[in-house]
Amino acid sequence: MTLVEAQSIDLAQPWTLSDQVSLRDESFGALAYHHGNRRLIFLKSPALVEVVRHLAAYPSALDTIAAYAPAHQASAYAKALTALARSEIIHGR
């Protein structure tokens, strides 16, 4: 297993925004605040905000990325979702 594989999440699985997270829209995207671990995360893209908000509506995170993110940036969105999972902003369902 490579380092990249060890650090990534399974985006083929269903994911959702944690119920402990509040999103506040901002001009750059949104702020995500986790009420449990008190982390504040900057979502620096309106498209990323849409991906995160709609994760639960799709059968996988990959499907959500395909629906809301530019195709040429899919890997960047996958990395962003991996970071959000580590911060407990999103979780598997």
mmCIF file of the C-alpha atoms, coordinates in Angstrom:
data_MODEL
# 
_entry.id   MODEL 
# 
loop_
_atom_site.group_PDB 
_atom_site.id 
_atom_site.type_symbol 
_atom_site.label_atom_id 
_atom_site.label_alt_id 
_atom_site.label_comp_id 
_atom_site.label_asym_id 
_atom_site.label_entity_id 
_atom_site.label_seq_id 
_atom_site.pdbx_PDB_ins_code 
_atom_site.Cartn_x 
_atom_site.Cartn_y 
_atom_site.Cartn_z 
_atom_site.occupancy 
_atom_site.B_iso_or_equiv 
_atom_site.pdbx_formal_charge 
_atom_site.auth_seq_id 
_atom_site.auth_comp_id 
_atom_site.auth_asym_id 
_atom_site.auth_atom_id 
_atom_site.pdbx_PDB_model_num 
ATOM 1  C CA . MET A 1 1  ? 0.000   0.000  0.000   1.00 0.00 ? 1  MET A CA 1 
ATOM 2  C CA . THR A 1 2  ? 1.388   3.391  -0.946  1.00 0.00 ? 2  THR A CA 1 
ATOM 3  C CA . LEU A 1 3  ? 1.427   6.410  1.320   1.00 0.00 ? 3  LEU A CA 1 
ATOM 4  C CA . VAL A 1 4  ? -1.318  8.052  -0.754  1.00 0.00 ? 4  VAL A CA 1 
ATOM 5  C CA . GLU A 1 5  ? -3.559  4.995  -0.402  1.00 0.00 ? 5  GLU A CA 1 
ATOM 6  C CA . ALA A 1 6  ? -2.934  4.838  3.342   1.00 0.00 ? 6  ALA A CA 1 
ATOM 7  C CA . GLN A 1 7  ? -3.928  8.469  3.744   1.00 0.00 ? 7  GLN A CA 1 
ATOM 8  C CA . SER A 1 8  ? -7.079  8.452  1.633   1.00 0.00 ? 8  SER A CA 1 
ATOM 9  C CA . ILE A 1 9  ? -10.630 7.494  2.494   1.00 0.00 ? 9  ILE A CA 1 
ATOM 10 C CA . ASP A 1 10 ? -12.897 5.202  0.492   1.00 0.00 ? 10 ASP A CA 1 
ATOM 11 C CA . LEU A 1 11 ? -14.764 7.693  -1.668  1.00 0.00 ? 11 LEU A CA 1 
ATOM 12 C CA . ALA A 1 12 ? -16.709 4.891  -3.321  1.00 0.00 ? 12 ALA A CA 1 
ATOM 13 C CA . GLN A 1 13 ? -18.639 4.558  -0.058  1.00 0.00 ? 13 GLN A CA 1 
ATOM 14 C CA . PRO A 1 14 ? -21.486 6.807  1.139   1.00 0.00 ? 14 PRO A CA 1 
ATOM 15 C CA . TRP A 1 15 ? -20.501 9.810  3.287   1.00 0.00 ? 15 TRP A CA 1 
ATOM 16 C CA . THR A 1 16 ? -22.385 12.568 5.072   1.00 0.00 ? 16 THR A CA 1 
ATOM 17 C CA . LEU A 1 17 ? -21.835 15.814 6.923   1.00 0.00 ? 17 LEU A CA 1 
ATOM 18 C CA . SER A 1 18 ? -21.567 15.188 10.667  1.00 0.00 ? 18 SER A CA 1 
ATOM 19 C CA . ASP A 1 19 ? -24.643 16.187 12.633  1.00 0.00 ? 19 ASP A CA 1 
ATOM 20 C CA . GLN A 1 20 ? -22.273 17.973 15.027  1.00 0.00 ? 20 GLN A CA 1 
ATOM 21 C CA . VAL A 1 21 ? -21.136 20.369 12.281  1.00 0.00 ? 21 VAL A CA 1 
ATOM 22 C CA . SER A 1 22 ? -22.575 23.756 11.392  1.00 0.00 ? 22 SER A CA 1 
ATOM 23 C CA . LEU A 1 23 ? -21.810 25.384 8.053   1.00 0.00 ? 23 LEU A CA 1 
ATOM 24 C CA . ARG A 1 24 ? -21.814 29.158 7.718   1.00 0.00 ? 24 ARG A CA 1 
ATOM 25 C CA . ASP A 1 25 ? -21.741 30.572 4.210   1.00 0.00 ? 25 ASP A CA 1 
ATOM 26 C CA . GLU A 1 26 ? -18.976 33.056 3.478   1.00 0.00 ? 26 GLU A CA 1 
ATOM 27 C CA . SER A 1 27 ? -17.871 34.861 0.321   1.00 0.00 ? 27 SER A CA 1 
ATOM 28 C CA . PHE A 1 28 ? -14.981 32.395 -0.155  1.00 0.00 ? 28 PHE A CA 1 
ATOM 29 C CA . GLY A 1 29 ? -17.128 29.293 0.513   1.00 0.00 ? 29 GLY A CA 1 
ATOM 30 C CA . ALA A 1 30 ? -18.035 28.446 4.108   1.00 0.00 ? 30 ALA A CA 1 
ATOM 31 C CA . LEU A 1 31 ? -16.836 27.934 7.640   1.00 0.00 ? 31 LEU A CA 1 
ATOM 32 C CA . ALA A 1 32 ? -17.421 24.490 9.113   1.00 0.00 ? 32 ALA A CA 1 
ATOM 33 C CA . TYR A 1 33 ? -17.535 24.332 12.913  1.00 0.00 ? 33 TYR A CA 1 
ATOM 34 C CA . HIS A 1 34 ? -17.530 20.982 14.715  1.00 0.00 ? 34 HIS A CA 1 
ATOM 35 C CA . HIS A 1 35 ? -19.354 21.434 18.034  1.00 0.00 ? 35 HIS A CA 1 
ATOM 36 C CA . GLY A 1 36 ? -17.842 18.262 19.507  1.00 0.00 ? 36 GLY A CA 1 
ATOM 37 C CA . ASN A 1 37 ? -14.125 18.704 18.849  1.00 0.00 ? 37 ASN A CA 1 
ATOM 38 C CA . ARG A 1 38 ? -14.379 22.502 18.428  1.00 0.00 ? 38 ARG A CA 1 
ATOM 39 C CA . ARG A 1 39 ? -12.499 22.528 15.120  1.00 0.00 ? 39 ARG A CA 1 
ATOM 40 C CA . LEU A 1 40 ? -13.072 25.374 12.710  1.00 0.00 ? 40 LEU A CA 1 
ATOM 41 C CA . ILE A 1 41 ? -12.388 24.509 9.080   1.00 0.00 ? 41 ILE A CA 1 
ATOM 42 C CA . PHE A 1 42 ? -12.379 26.850 6.089   1.00 0.00 ? 42 PHE A CA 1 
ATOM 43 C CA . LEU A 1 43 ? -14.068 25.444 2.991   1.00 0.00 ? 43 LEU A CA 1 
ATOM 44 C CA . LYS A 1 44 ? -12.397 27.657 0.399   1.00 0.00 ? 44 LYS A CA 1 
ATOM 45 C CA . SER A 1 45 ? -14.602 26.906 -2.581  1.00 0.00 ? 45 SER A CA 1 
ATOM 46 C CA . PRO A 1 46 ? -18.353 27.287 -3.145  1.00 0.00 ? 46 PRO A CA 1 
ATOM 47 C CA . ALA A 1 47 ? -18.274 24.034 -5.146  1.00 0.00 ? 47 ALA A CA 1 
ATOM 48 C CA . LEU A 1 48 ? -16.670 22.210 -2.193  1.00 0.00 ? 48 LEU A CA 1 
ATOM 49 C CA . VAL A 1 49 ? -19.431 23.534 0.047   1.00 0.00 ? 49 VAL A CA 1 
ATOM 50 C CA . GLU A 1 50 ? -21.997 22.090 -2.356  1.00 0.00 ? 50 GLU A CA 1 
ATOM 51 C CA . VAL A 1 51 ? -20.202 18.729 -2.379  1.00 0.00 ? 51 VAL A CA 1 
ATOM 52 C CA . VAL A 1 52 ? -20.162 18.608 1.427   1.00 0.00 ? 52 VAL A CA 1 
ATOM 53 C CA . ARG A 1 53 ? -23.800 19.723 1.751   1.00 0.00 ? 53 ARG A CA 1 
ATOM 54 C CA . HIS A 1 54 ? -25.034 17.088 -0.714  1.00 0.00 ? 54 HIS A CA 1 
ATOM 55 C CA . LEU A 1 55 ? -22.945 14.068 0.302   1.00 0.00 ? 55 LEU A CA 1 
ATOM 56 C CA . ALA A 1 56 ? -25.914 12.328 1.934   1.00 0.00 ? 56 ALA A CA 1 
ATOM 57 C CA . ALA A 1 57 ? -28.006 12.597 -1.238  1.00 0.00 ? 57 ALA A CA 1 
ATOM 58 C CA . TYR A 1 58 ? -25.645 10.440 -3.323  1.00 0.00 ? 58 TYR A CA 1 
ATOM 59 C CA . PRO A 1 59 ? -24.650 6.777  -3.099  1.00 0.00 ? 59 PRO A CA 1 
ATOM 60 C CA . SER A 1 60 ? -20.955 7.683  -2.839  1.00 0.00 ? 60 SER A CA 1 
ATOM 61 C CA . ALA A 1 61 ? -18.655 10.637 -2.346  1.00 0.00 ? 61 ALA A CA 1 
ATOM 62 C CA . LEU A 1 62 ? -17.366 10.080 -5.891  1.00 0.00 ? 62 LEU A CA 1 
ATOM 63 C CA . ASP A 1 63 ? -20.884 10.542 -7.256  1.00 0.00 ? 63 ASP A CA 1 
ATOM 64 C CA . THR A 1 64 ? -21.248 13.774 -5.281  1.00 0.00 ? 64 THR A CA 1 
ATOM 65 C CA . ILE A 1 65 ? -17.912 15.071 -6.583  1.00 0.00 ? 65 ILE A CA 1 
ATOM 66 C CA . ALA A 1 66 ? -18.979 14.230 -10.148 1.00 0.00 ? 66 ALA A CA 1 
ATOM 67 C CA . ALA A 1 67 ? -22.237 16.135 -9.684  1.00 0.00 ? 67 ALA A CA 1 
ATOM 68 C CA . TYR A 1 68 ? -20.844 19.343 -8.154  1.00 0.00 ? 68 TYR A CA 1 
ATOM 69 C CA . ALA A 1 69 ? -17.130 19.687 -8.886  1.00 0.00 ? 69 ALA A CA 1 
ATOM 70 C CA . PRO A 1 70 ? -15.355 20.413 -12.163 1.00 0.00 ? 70 PRO A CA 1 
ATOM 71 C CA . ALA A 1 71 ? -14.129 17.108 -13.617 1.00 0.00 ? 71 ALA A CA 1 
ATOM 72 C CA . HIS A 1 72 ? -10.534 18.313 -13.995 1.00 0.00 ? 72 HIS A CA 1 
ATOM 73 C CA . GLN A 1 73 ? -10.423 19.084 -10.249 1.00 0.00 ? 73 GLN A CA 1 
ATOM 74 C CA . ALA A 1 74 ? -11.889 15.795 -8.976  1.00 0.00 ? 74 ALA A CA 1 
ATOM 75 C CA . SER A 1 75 ? -8.629  14.689 -7.339  1.00 0.00 ? 75 SER A CA 1 
ATOM 76 C CA . ALA A 1 76 ? -8.374  17.981 -5.434  1.00 0.00 ? 76 ALA A CA 1 
ATOM 77 C CA . TYR A 1 77 ? -11.905 17.491 -4.139  1.00 0.00 ? 77 TYR A CA 1 
ATOM 78 C CA . ALA A 1 78 ? -11.057 13.922 -3.133  1.00 0.00 ? 78 ALA A CA 1 
ATOM 79 C CA . LYS A 1 79 ? -8.089  15.239 -1.126  1.00 0.00 ? 79 LYS A CA 1 
ATOM 80 C CA . ALA A 1 80 ? -10.304 17.872 0.480   1.00 0.00 ? 80 ALA A CA 1 
ATOM 81 C CA . LEU A 1 81 ? -12.868 15.261 1.529   1.00 0.00 ? 81 LEU A CA 1 
ATOM 82 C CA . THR A 1 82 ? -10.079 13.117 2.990   1.00 0.00 ? 82 THR A CA 1 
ATOM 83 C CA . ALA A 1 83 ? -8.953  16.075 5.105   1.00 0.00 ? 83 ALA A CA 1 
ATOM 84 C CA . LEU A 1 84 ? -12.529 16.774 6.171   1.00 0.00 ? 84 LEU A CA 1 
ATOM 85 C CA . ALA A 1 85 ? -12.975 13.144 7.237   1.00 0.00 ? 85 ALA A CA 1 
ATOM 86 C CA . ARG A 1 86 ? -9.815  13.352 9.366   1.00 0.00 ? 86 ARG A CA 1 
ATOM 87 C CA . SER A 1 87 ? -11.204 16.492 10.999  1.00 0.00 ? 87 SER A CA 1 
ATOM 88 C CA . GLU A 1 88 ? -14.511 14.662 11.650  1.00 0.00 ? 88 GLU A CA 1 
ATOM 89 C CA . ILE A 1 89 ? -16.451 17.189 9.547   1.00 0.00 ? 89 ILE A CA 1 
ATOM 90 C CA . ILE A 1 90 ? -17.758 14.322 7.407   1.00 0.00 ? 90 ILE A CA 1 
ATOM 91 C CA . HIS A 1 91 ? -18.113 10.620 8.197   1.00 0.00 ? 91 HIS A CA 1 
ATOM 92 C CA . GLY A 1 92 ? -19.195 7.414  6.540   1.00 0.00 ? 92 GLY A CA 1 
ATOM 93 C CA . ARG A 1 93 ? -22.832 6.451  6.680   1.00 0.00 ? 93 ARG A CA 1 
# 
